[in-house]
Structures are given as C-alpha cells and as structure tokens.
Short mmCIF file of C-alpha atoms and ligand atoms in Angstrom, two decimals:
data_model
loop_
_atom_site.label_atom_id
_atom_site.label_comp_id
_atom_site.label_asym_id
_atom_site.label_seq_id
_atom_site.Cartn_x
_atom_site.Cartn_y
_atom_site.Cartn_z
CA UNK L 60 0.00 0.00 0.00
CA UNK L 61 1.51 3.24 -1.40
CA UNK L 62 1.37 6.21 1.76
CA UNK L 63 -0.69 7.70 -0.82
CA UNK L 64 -3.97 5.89 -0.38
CA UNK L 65 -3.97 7.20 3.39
CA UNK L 66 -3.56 11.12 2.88
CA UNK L 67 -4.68 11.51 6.51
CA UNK L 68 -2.84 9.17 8.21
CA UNK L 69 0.28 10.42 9.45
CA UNK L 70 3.95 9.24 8.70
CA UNK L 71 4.96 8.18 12.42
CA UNK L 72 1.63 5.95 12.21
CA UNK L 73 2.39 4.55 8.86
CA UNK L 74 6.11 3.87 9.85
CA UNK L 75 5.33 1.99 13.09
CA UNK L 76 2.54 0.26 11.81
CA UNK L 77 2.08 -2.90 9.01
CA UNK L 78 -1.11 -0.85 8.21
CA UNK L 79 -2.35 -2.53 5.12
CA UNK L 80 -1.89 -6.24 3.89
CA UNK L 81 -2.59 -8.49 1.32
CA UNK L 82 -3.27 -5.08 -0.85
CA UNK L 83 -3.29 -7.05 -4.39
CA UNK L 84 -6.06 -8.16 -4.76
CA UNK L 85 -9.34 -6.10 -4.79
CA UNK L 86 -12.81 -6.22 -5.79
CA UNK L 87 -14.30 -3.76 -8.51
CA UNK L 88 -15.44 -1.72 -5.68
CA UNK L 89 -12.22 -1.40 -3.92
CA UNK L 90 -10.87 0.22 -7.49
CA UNK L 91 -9.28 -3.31 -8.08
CA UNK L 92 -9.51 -5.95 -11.46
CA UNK L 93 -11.23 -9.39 -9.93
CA UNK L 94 -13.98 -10.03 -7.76
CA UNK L 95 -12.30 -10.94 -4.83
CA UNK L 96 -14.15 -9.26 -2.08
CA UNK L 97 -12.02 -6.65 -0.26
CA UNK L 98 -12.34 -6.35 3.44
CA UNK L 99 -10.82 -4.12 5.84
CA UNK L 100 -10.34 -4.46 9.50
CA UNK L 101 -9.50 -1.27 11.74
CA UNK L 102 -8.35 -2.83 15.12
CA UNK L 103 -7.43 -1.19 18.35
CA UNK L 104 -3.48 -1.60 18.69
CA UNK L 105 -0.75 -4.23 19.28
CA UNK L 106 -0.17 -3.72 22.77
CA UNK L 107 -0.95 -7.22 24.37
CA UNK L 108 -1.20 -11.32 23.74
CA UNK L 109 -4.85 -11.05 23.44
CA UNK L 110 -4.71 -8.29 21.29
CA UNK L 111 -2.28 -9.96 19.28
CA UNK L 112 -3.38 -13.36 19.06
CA UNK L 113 -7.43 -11.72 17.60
CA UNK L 114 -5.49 -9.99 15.41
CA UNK L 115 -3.86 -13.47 14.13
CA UNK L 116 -7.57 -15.00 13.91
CA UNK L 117 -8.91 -12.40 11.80
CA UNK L 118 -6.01 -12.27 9.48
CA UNK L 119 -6.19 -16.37 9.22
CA UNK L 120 -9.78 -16.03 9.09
CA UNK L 121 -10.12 -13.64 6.03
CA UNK L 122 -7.58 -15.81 4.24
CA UNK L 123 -9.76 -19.18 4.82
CA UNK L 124 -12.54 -17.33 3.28
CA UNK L 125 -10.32 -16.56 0.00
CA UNK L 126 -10.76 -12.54 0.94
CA UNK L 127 -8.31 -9.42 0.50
CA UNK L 128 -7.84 -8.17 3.98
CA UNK L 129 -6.42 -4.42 4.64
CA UNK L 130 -5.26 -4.07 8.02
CA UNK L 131 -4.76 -1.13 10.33
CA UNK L 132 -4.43 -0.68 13.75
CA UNK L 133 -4.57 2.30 15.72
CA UNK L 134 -1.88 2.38 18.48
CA UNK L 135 -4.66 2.45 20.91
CA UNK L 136 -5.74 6.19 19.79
CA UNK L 137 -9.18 6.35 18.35
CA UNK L 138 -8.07 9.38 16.04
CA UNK L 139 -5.94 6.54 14.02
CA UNK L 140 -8.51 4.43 13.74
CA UNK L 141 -10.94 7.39 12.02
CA UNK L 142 -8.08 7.79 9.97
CA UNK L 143 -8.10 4.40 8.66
CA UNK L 144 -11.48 3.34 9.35
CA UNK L 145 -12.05 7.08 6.76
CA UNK L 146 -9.90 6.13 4.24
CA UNK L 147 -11.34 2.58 4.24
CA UNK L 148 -14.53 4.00 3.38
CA UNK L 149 -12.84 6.19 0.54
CA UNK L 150 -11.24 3.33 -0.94
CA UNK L 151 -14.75 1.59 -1.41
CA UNK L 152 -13.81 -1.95 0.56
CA UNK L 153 -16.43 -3.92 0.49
CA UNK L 154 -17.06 -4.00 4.48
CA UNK L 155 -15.34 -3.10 6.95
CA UNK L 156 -14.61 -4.52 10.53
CA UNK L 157 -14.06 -2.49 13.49
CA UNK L 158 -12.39 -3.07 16.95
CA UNK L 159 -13.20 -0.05 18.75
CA UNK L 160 -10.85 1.30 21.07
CA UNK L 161 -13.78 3.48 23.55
CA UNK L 162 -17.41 2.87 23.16
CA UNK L 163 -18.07 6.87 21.76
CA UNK L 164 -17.49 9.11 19.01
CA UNK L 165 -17.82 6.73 15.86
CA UNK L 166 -21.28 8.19 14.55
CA UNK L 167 -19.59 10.15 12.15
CA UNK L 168 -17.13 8.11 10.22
CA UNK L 169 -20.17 5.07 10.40
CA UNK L 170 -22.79 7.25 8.73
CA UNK L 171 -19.98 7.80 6.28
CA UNK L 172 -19.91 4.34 5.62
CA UNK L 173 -23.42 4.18 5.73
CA UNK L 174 -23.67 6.44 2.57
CA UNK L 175 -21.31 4.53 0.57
CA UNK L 176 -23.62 1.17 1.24
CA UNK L 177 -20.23 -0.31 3.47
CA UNK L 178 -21.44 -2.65 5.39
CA UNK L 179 -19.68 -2.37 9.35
CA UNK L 180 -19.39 -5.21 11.48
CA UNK L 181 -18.17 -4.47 15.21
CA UNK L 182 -16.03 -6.56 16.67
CA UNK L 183 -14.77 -6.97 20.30
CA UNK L 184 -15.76 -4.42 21.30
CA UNK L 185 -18.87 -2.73 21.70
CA UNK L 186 -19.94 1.67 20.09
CA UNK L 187 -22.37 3.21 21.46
CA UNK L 188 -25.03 5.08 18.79
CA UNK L 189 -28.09 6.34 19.14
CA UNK L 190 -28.42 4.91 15.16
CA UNK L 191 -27.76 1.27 15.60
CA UNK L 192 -28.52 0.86 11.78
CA UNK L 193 -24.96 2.29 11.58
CA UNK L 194 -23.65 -0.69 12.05
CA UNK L 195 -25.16 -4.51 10.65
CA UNK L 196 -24.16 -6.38 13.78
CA UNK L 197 -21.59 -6.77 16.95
CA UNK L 198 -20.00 -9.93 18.48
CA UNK L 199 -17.64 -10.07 20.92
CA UNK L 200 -17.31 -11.21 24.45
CA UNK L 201 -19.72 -10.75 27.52
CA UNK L 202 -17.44 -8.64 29.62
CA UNK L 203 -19.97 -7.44 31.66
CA UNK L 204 -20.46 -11.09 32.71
CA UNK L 205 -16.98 -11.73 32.94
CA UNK L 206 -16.75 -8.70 35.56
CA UNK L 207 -19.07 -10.52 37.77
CA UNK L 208 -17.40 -14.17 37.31
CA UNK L 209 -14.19 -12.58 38.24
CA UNK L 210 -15.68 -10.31 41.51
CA UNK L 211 -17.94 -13.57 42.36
CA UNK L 212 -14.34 -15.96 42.45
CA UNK L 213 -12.72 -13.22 44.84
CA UNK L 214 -15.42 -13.15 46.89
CA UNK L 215 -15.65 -16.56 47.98
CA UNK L 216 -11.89 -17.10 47.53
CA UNK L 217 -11.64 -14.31 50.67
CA UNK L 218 -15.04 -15.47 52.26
CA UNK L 219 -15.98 -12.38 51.82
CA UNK L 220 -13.46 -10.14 53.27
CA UNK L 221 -10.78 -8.24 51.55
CA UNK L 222 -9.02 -5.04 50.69
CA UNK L 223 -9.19 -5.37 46.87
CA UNK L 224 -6.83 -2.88 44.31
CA UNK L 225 -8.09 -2.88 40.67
CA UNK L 226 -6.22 -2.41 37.58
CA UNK L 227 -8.64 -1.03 35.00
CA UNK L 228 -7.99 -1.14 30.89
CA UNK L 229 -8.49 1.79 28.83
CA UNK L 230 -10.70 4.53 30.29
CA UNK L 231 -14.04 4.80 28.00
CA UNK L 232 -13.47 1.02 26.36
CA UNK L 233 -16.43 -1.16 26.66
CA UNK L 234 -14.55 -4.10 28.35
CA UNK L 235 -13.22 -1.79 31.05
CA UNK L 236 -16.55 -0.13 31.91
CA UNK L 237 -17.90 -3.62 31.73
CA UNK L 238 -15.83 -5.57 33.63
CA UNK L 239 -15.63 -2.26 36.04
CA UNK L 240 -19.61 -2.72 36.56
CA UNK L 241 -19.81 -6.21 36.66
CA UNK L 242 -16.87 -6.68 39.75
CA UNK L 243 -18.68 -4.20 41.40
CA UNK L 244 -21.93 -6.11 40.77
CA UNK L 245 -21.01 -9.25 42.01
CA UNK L 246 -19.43 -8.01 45.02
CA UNK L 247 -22.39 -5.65 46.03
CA UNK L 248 -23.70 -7.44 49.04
CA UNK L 249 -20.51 -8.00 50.24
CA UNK L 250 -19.49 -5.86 52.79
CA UNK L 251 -16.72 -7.38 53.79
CA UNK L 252 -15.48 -6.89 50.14
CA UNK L 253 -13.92 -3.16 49.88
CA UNK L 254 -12.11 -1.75 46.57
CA UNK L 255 -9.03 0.27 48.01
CA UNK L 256 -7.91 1.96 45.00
CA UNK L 257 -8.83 1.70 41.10
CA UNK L 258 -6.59 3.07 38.07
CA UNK L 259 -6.25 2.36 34.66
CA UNK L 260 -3.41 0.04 33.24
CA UNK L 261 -4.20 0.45 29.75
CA UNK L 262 -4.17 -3.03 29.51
CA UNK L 263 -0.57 -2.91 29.70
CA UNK L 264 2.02 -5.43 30.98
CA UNK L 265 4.32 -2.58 31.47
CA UNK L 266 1.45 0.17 33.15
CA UNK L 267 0.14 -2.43 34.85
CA UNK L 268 3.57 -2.69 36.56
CA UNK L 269 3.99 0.84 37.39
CA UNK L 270 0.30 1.23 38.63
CA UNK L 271 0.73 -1.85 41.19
CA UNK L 272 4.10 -0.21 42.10
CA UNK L 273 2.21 3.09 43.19
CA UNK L 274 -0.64 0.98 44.70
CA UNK L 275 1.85 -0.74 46.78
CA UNK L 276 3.63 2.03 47.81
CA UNK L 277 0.69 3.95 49.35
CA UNK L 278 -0.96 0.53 50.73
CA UNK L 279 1.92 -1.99 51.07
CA UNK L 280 0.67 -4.76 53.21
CA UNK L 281 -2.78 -3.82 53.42
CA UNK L 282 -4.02 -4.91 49.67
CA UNK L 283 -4.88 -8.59 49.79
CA UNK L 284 -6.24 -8.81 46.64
CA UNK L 285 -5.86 -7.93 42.81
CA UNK L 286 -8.58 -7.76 40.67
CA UNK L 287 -6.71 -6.95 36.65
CA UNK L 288 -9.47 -6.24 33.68
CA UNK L 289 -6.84 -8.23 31.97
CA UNK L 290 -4.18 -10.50 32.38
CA UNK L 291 -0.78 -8.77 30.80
CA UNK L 292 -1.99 -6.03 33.54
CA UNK L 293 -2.43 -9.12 36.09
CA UNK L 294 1.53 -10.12 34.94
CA UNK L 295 3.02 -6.45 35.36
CA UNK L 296 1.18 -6.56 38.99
CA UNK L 297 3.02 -10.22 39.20
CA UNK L 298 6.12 -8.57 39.04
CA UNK L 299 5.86 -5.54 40.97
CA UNK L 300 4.69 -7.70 43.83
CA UNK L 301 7.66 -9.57 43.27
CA UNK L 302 9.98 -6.38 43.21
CA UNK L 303 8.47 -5.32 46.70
CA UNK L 304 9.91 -8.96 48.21
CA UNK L 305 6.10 -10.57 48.31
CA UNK L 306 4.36 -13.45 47.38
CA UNK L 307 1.98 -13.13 44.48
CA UNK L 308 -1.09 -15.10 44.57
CA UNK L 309 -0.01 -16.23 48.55
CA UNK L 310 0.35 -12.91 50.23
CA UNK L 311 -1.86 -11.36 47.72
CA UNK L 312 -4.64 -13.00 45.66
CA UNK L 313 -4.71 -12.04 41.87
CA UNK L 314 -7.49 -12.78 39.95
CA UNK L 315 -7.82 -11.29 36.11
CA UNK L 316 -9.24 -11.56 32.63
CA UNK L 317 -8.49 -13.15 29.12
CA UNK L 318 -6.73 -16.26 29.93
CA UNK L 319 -4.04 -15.82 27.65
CA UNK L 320 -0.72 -18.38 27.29
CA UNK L 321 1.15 -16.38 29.93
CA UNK L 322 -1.46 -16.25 32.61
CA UNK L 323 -2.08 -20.18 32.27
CA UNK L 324 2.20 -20.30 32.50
CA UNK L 325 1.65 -17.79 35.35
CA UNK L 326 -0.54 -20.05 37.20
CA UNK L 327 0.89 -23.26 36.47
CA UNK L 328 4.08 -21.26 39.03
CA UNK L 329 2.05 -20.43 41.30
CA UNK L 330 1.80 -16.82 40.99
CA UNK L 331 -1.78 -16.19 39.64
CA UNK L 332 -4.77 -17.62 41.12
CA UNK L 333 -7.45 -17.14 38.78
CA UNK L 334 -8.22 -16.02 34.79
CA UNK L 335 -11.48 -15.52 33.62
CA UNK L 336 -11.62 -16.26 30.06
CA UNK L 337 -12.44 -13.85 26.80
CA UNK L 338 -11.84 -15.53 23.93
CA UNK L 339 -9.99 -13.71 21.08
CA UNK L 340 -10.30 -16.14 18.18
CA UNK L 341 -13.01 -14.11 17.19
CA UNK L 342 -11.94 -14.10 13.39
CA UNK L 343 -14.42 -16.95 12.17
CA UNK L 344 -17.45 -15.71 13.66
CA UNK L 345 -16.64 -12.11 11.84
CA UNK L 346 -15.86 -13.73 8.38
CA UNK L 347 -19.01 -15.48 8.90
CA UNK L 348 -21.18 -12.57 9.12
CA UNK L 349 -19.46 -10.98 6.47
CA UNK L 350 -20.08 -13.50 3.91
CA UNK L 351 -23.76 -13.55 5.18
CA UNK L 352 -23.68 -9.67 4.60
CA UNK L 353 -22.13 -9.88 1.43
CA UNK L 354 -24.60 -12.76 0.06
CA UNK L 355 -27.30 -10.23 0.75
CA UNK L 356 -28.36 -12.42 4.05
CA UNK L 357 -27.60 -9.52 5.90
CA UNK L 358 -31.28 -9.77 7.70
CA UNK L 359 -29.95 -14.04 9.41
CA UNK L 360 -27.44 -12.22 11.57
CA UNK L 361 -28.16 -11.27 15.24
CA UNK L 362 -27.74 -7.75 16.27
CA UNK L 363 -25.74 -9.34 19.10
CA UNK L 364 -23.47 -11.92 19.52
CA UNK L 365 -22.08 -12.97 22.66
CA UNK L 366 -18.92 -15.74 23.13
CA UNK L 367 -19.37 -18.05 26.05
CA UNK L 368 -16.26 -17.43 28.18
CA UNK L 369 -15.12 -19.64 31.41
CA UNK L 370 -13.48 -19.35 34.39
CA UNK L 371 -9.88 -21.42 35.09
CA UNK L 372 -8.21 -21.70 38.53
CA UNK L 373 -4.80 -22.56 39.21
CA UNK L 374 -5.40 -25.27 40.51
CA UNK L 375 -6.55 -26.71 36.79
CA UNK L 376 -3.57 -24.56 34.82
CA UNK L 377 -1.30 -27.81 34.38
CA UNK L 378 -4.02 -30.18 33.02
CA UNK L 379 -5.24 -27.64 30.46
CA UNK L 380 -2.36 -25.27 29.15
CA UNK L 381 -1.54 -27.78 26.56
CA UNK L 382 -4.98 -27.97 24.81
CA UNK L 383 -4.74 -23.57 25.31
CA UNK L 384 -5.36 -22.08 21.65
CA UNK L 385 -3.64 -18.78 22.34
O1 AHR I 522 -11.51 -5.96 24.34
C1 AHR I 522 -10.92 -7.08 24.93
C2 AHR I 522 -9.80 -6.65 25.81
O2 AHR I 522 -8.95 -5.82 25.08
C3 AHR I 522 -8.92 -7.74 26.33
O3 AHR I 522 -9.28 -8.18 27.59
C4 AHR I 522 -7.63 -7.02 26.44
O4 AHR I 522 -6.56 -7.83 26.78
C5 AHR I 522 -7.62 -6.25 25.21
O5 AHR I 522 -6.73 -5.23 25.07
#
C-alpha cells in the first residue's frame, strides 16, 4: 500500500505500523480488477497477547474465506482508527470490521460508511449510537459477565473479606466499563469486600507494573487482593509484587481476565490464582457474518453476539495449558 492511499494518516503511524496487507487483490469496488471481495479491519493496537493473538484470527480467518484483507491498527488512539477506518470508506472496501478502542465518538465516520452502502461489522468491542442501523451487527465477548465471574471468584476465595486494588484497561473502552460494573456487581452485598484503589493500566504489561508499584507504595501490606481487567496487567502486577519482596497469589490474591498463554504459565508457578476467560479467536465468527452480509443475508445475523467465556483456577492450569489455543 503506497502512503498515498492514506492522505490523513500520518507518517509516524504509517512507519510503526504494518497498516495494510494483502493489498493485491481487490474487488471492482475497492478500485481493483477481480472479484475478490475486499475487506478491511480497523483494530485497536498491538499492545498485548490477546490483542495480538485476535489480530492473528482475523487475518487467518479472512484468508480461509479466499478474501483481500487491509489491516490497520490504531496504536490504541481512536483518532488513528478514524483515519483508517475514513480512508477505508474512501477506498470503497467492500465491508469493513471495526475493533473499537472506547465505546463513543464513531457516529460520524459510520454514517460515512453508511452512505457509501459499506457494510460495518463491530467486533470486540462494543460503540455506542443512538443509530444502531450504523452498524449490521456486533460480536464479541460478555465482559460485563466476565466482571461478575471474576468479583464472584474473589469473593468466595476471601469469604468475603478483603481489601481489593483494581487495575482497569483503557478509560471509555467497553470491556473496562464492563468488567468495572460487573466486579462491582457481584461483590455488592458483600461488605466485607472493599475496593481500596482503582486506576487504569491500559491493559498494559508494562502500566500495569507501574500502577501496582504506586498501589503498593501507598498501601503496602494492606491490599490482599488484585482484581486486573486483563491478564498482561495481572503479569506487570506479578512482578511488581515480586519487586516489593512478596508473594503473588499467597500474600496477595490475583485474579484477572483473558486467559491468555502467559497467565495459564503464570498459574501453572504459582503466581496467579485465577483467569477468567475472553476468547480472542473471534476471526471466524466475523468472516461469517461478512459472507452472510455480502450474500445479501444480511437480515440471518443477530444484532448481538455474545462468546461463552469460562473461568480457570490454578489449581486446573497444568491439566489444560496444553490444549490452550492462544
Ligand atoms: O476488548 C478485549 C480486551 O482488550 C482484552 O481483555 C484485552 O486484553 C484487550 O486489550
């Protein structure tokens, strides 16, 4: 892809990022000379395993299907994703899927799509519109639910009493305000159960780190608990509590999201207690509406689709790391 077809995006987001892939081929609409459908996919950013490894299932997904995928992520900004998820639309793809990084501000850029008859499918994550005809139909995880699973497991892991410190994802993304509401949920006739301190980790080994540092600086041996809205955070918190010459998952109890590789390899150590599982091998699902959409079965899909997640203790990690997927 030439840096011309993306006037607006700027260099330092085209030089750090494989923006665009499998660019030959193209449908008639996407300005190209076969009928190989052309769809694009704006995710969120490359900053974690989970990220990474739905990134990987779309990409294989696309290809299974025989379709031209353009790529872009955003860095985790949502003004690179209008960018791309703009000059998507310009180019005339034939649909486009969209990871969005926060929940607001995408009326715009959909009704753009809208007008061009590009079909949207949201994935992952979850816009909020007033017009839900912007978009044809969402599926991702139930992160709401997984909130509660994961504030229901600390709960009765403490019996009910503990001073918990939570490491939120990115502020205004609909997995952190849903896994934010659903803890808090779950935990809401539990007295016993009191949230210390709460502060975003971008869901970010590295912030998650730094964030835990701070949190054990100003609370040190009071936090028993750690409850991570995912689990790279969970592993930066890992080592910090390390750093600070404790135990994790003995003198403090961690319990977080995704269950990703590392946090099974985490547990199988000893050193994380609990994952509650959102599955990113989301790809197949999308394709699938896609080539619904595309077939003109547009009117089958759900306007929802939520993934089944479960819940895996420690205790299980070395039985069932080997048959993990990602
Ligand atoms: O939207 C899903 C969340 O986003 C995952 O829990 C997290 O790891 C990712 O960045």
């Amino acid at each position: 892809m030439s840096m011309k077809s993306f006037p607006l995006i700027q260099l330092t987001f085209l030089s750090a990022l494989m923006l665009i892939v499998g660019c030959g081929g193209s449908s008639d609409n996407a300005g190209g000379d076969d009928d190989t459908p052309v769809i694009a996919f704006v995710q969120t950013g490359a900053d974690n395993d989970w990220r990474n490894a739905h990134t990987v299932s779309v990409k294989e997904a696309a290809a299974d299907k025989g379709y031209d995928l353009r790529f872009a992520e955003g860095q985790s900004k949502q003004e690179n994703q209008i960018k791309a998820f703009s000059s998507f639309v310009n180019q005339g793809v034939d649909a486009i899927i969209l990871a969005p990084i926060v929940e607001t501000g995408w009326d715009n850029v959909l009704e753009k799509a809208k007008k061009r008859n590009i079909p949207v499918v949201i994935l992952d994550r979850k816009v909020k519109t007033d017009d839900e005809s912007l978009y044809v139909t969402y599926i991702g995880a139930d992160t709401y639910t997984e909130g509660k699973k994961a504030g229901k497991w600390l709960a009765e892991k403490m019996g009910g009493q503990a001073k918990v410190v939570e490491l939120q994802g990115n502020p205004g993304a609909s997995p952190t305000i849903n896994r934010f509401n659903g803890f808090r949920e779950a935990i809401a006739d539990q007295s016993g159960i009191e949230i210390i301190a709460s502060q975003s980790g971008e869901f970010r080994r590295s912030k998650g780190k730094e964030v835990m540092e701070a949190f054990l600086k100003k609370y040190g041996d009071d936090i028993d608990a750690v409850y991570a809205h995912n689990d790279d955070m969970a592993i930066g918190a890992i080592q910090a509590i390390e750093d600070a010459g404790m135990k994790p998952a003995e003198d403090i109890v961690i319990v977080s999201v995704d269950g990703v590789r590392a946090a099974f390899e985490a547990m199988v150590d000893g050193k994380l207690n609990c994952t509650v599982e959102c599955n990113p091998l989301q790809g197949p699902l999308a394709m699938e509406a896609v080539e619904k959409i595309l077939s003109g079965q547009a009117d089958q899909l759900d306007k929802v689709t939520l993934i089944e997640d479960s819940v895996f203790e420690m205790e299980q990690a070395a039985d069932v790391i080997e048959s993990r997927k990602y």
